[in-house]
Amino acid sequence: SRSHHRARLGFTPAARAAVQCGAMGRVIRGSRKGKSLIFSAKTRLRKGAVKLRAVDYAERHGFMKGLVKNIIHDPGRGAPMCEVVFHDPYRYKLTKEKWVAVEGLHTGQFVYCGSKAQLSVGNCLPLGKMPEGTVMSM
């Protein structure tokens, strides 16, 4: 509840008792910034969620080839994002995925997803297929 939230922020027992009965004191800045119209994050220009491909038959038993189309900046995120385009294995269409762009990734690069993919920069492999000490992201 709300009283437990204020207690964790460092109130003394006397001040906590006063806040619970609503007698004195003021709500501290951290509590005020919780839910508000002014202190909300600016999300209008965000590009969307970062997700890897859904693991399907092609990824479990082989690999899928994708093409890095664009590297974009997402406001509110420290790392750049990249847009990777894959051929849909079941329908005649292209599917776009948004990934976190790792260091060394560039536009026009082919990336491979799946258990049989090679271990190189930008590729997406299962954790069990990577040797110990591999540098990875996500």
Short mmCIF file of C-alpha atoms in Angstrom, two decimals:
data_model
loop_
_atom_site.label_atom_id
_atom_site.label_comp_id
_atom_site.label_asym_id
_atom_site.label_seq_id
_atom_site.Cartn_x
_atom_site.Cartn_y
_atom_site.Cartn_z
CA SER A 1 0.00 0.00 0.00
CA ARG A 2 0.97 3.66 -0.06
CA SER A 3 2.19 3.76 3.55
CA HIS A 4 4.68 0.95 2.90
CA HIS A 5 6.00 2.86 -0.12
CA ARG A 6 6.70 5.93 1.96
CA ALA A 7 8.31 3.85 4.69
CA ARG A 8 10.88 2.49 2.27
CA LEU A 9 11.86 6.00 1.18
CA GLY A 10 13.38 6.79 4.56
CA PHE A 11 10.76 8.27 6.89
CA THR A 12 11.41 8.23 10.63
CA PRO A 13 8.88 6.24 12.70
CA ALA A 14 7.31 9.45 14.06
CA ALA A 15 6.95 10.97 10.60
CA ARG A 16 5.57 7.68 9.26
CA ALA A 17 2.90 7.66 11.96
CA ALA A 18 2.01 11.27 11.13
CA VAL A 19 1.77 10.49 7.41
CA GLN A 20 -0.41 7.44 8.00
CA CYS A 21 -2.91 9.47 9.98
CA GLY A 22 -2.60 12.39 7.51
CA ALA A 23 -1.64 14.98 10.14
CA MET A 24 1.60 16.64 9.09
CA GLY A 25 4.56 16.56 6.77
CA ARG A 26 4.75 16.76 3.02
CA VAL A 27 4.98 14.13 0.33
CA ILE A 28 8.60 13.93 -0.76
CA ARG A 29 9.72 14.61 -4.32
CA GLY A 30 10.28 10.93 -5.16
CA SER A 31 6.67 10.14 -4.28
CA ARG A 32 5.37 13.16 -6.15
CA LYS A 33 7.21 12.13 -9.31
CA GLY A 34 5.60 8.70 -9.28
CA LYS A 35 2.43 9.10 -11.34
CA SER A 36 1.72 12.49 -12.79
CA LEU A 37 1.00 14.36 -15.97
CA ILE A 38 4.10 16.56 -15.76
CA PHE A 39 6.70 13.98 -14.74
CA SER A 40 5.82 11.32 -17.32
CA ALA A 41 8.31 9.98 -19.86
CA LYS A 42 8.22 11.41 -23.37
CA THR A 43 7.13 8.40 -25.42
CA ARG A 44 5.68 10.02 -28.55
CA LEU A 45 8.82 9.66 -30.68
CA ARG A 46 9.82 6.18 -29.53
CA LYS A 47 10.30 3.61 -32.28
CA GLY A 48 8.86 0.51 -30.60
CA ALA A 49 9.81 -2.55 -28.62
CA VAL A 50 13.04 -4.44 -29.25
CA LYS A 51 12.43 -8.16 -29.79
CA LEU A 52 14.28 -11.05 -31.36
CA ARG A 53 12.59 -13.37 -33.85
CA ALA A 54 10.09 -15.87 -32.49
CA VAL A 55 11.83 -19.26 -32.40
CA ASP A 56 10.22 -21.38 -35.13
CA TYR A 57 11.12 -24.63 -36.90
CA ALA A 58 13.61 -22.92 -39.22
CA GLU A 59 15.54 -21.49 -36.28
CA ARG A 60 15.46 -24.67 -34.19
CA HIS A 61 16.77 -26.92 -36.98
CA GLY A 62 18.75 -24.52 -39.19
CA PHE A 63 19.07 -20.78 -39.62
CA MET A 64 17.33 -17.78 -41.17
CA LYS A 65 19.12 -15.04 -43.09
CA GLY A 66 18.18 -11.42 -42.42
CA LEU A 67 19.40 -8.09 -43.79
CA VAL A 68 20.16 -5.04 -41.65
CA LYS A 69 18.24 -2.26 -43.39
CA ASN A 70 18.68 0.66 -41.04
CA ILE A 71 20.31 1.72 -37.79
CA ILE A 72 18.06 4.13 -35.88
CA HIS A 73 18.12 6.14 -32.67
CA ASP A 74 15.38 5.50 -30.14
CA PRO A 75 14.76 8.36 -27.69
CA GLY A 76 14.94 7.16 -24.10
CA ARG A 77 17.23 4.24 -24.96
CA GLY A 78 20.99 4.29 -24.52
CA ALA A 79 21.82 1.86 -27.30
CA PRO A 80 21.02 2.29 -31.01
CA MET A 81 18.43 0.05 -32.65
CA CYS A 82 18.60 -1.71 -36.00
CA GLU A 83 15.86 -2.81 -38.34
CA VAL A 84 16.40 -6.34 -39.69
CA VAL A 85 14.30 -7.73 -42.56
CA PHE A 86 13.64 -11.47 -42.90
CA HIS A 87 11.77 -13.48 -45.52
CA ASP A 88 8.75 -15.10 -43.89
CA PRO A 89 9.22 -18.87 -44.12
CA TYR A 90 5.47 -19.60 -44.38
CA ARG A 91 4.02 -16.70 -46.42
CA TYR A 92 5.23 -14.59 -49.32
CA LYS A 93 6.13 -11.47 -47.38
CA LEU A 94 8.95 -9.73 -45.54
CA THR A 95 8.94 -9.39 -41.75
CA LYS A 96 10.72 -6.53 -40.01
CA GLU A 97 12.27 -6.98 -36.59
CA LYS A 98 13.78 -4.35 -34.30
CA TRP A 99 16.97 -5.42 -32.54
CA VAL A 100 19.51 -3.68 -30.36
CA ALA A 101 22.39 -2.82 -32.69
CA VAL A 102 25.55 -4.45 -31.34
CA GLU A 103 28.96 -2.87 -31.80
CA GLY A 104 30.30 -3.70 -35.25
CA LEU A 105 26.89 -4.07 -36.95
CA HIS A 106 26.36 -2.04 -40.13
CA THR A 107 23.63 -1.50 -42.71
CA GLY A 108 23.64 -3.96 -45.57
CA GLN A 109 25.07 -6.71 -43.36
CA PHE A 110 23.55 -10.18 -43.45
CA VAL A 111 22.73 -11.59 -40.02
CA TYR A 112 21.80 -15.19 -39.32
CA CYS A 113 19.43 -16.53 -36.63
CA GLY A 114 19.23 -20.15 -35.58
CA SER A 115 20.99 -23.09 -34.03
CA LYS A 116 23.16 -23.70 -37.10
CA ALA A 117 24.21 -20.04 -37.49
CA GLN A 118 27.88 -19.16 -37.40
CA LEU A 119 29.35 -17.45 -34.33
CA SER A 120 30.03 -13.89 -35.54
CA VAL A 121 29.06 -10.29 -34.77
CA GLY A 122 25.33 -9.65 -35.16
CA ASN A 123 24.18 -13.26 -35.39
CA CYS A 124 21.60 -14.74 -33.02
CA LEU A 125 22.30 -18.20 -31.58
CA PRO A 126 20.91 -20.33 -28.74
CA LEU A 127 22.94 -20.04 -25.55
CA GLY A 128 23.83 -23.74 -25.59
CA LYS A 129 25.54 -23.43 -28.98
CA MET A 130 27.95 -20.69 -27.81
CA PRO A 131 31.26 -21.58 -26.18
CA GLU A 132 32.06 -20.31 -22.70
CA GLY A 133 33.44 -16.78 -22.57
CA THR A 134 31.54 -15.56 -25.64
CA VAL A 135 30.80 -11.82 -25.51
CA MET A 136 27.09 -11.29 -26.14
CA SER A 137 24.24 -8.84 -25.70
CA MET A 138 20.61 -9.40 -24.65
#
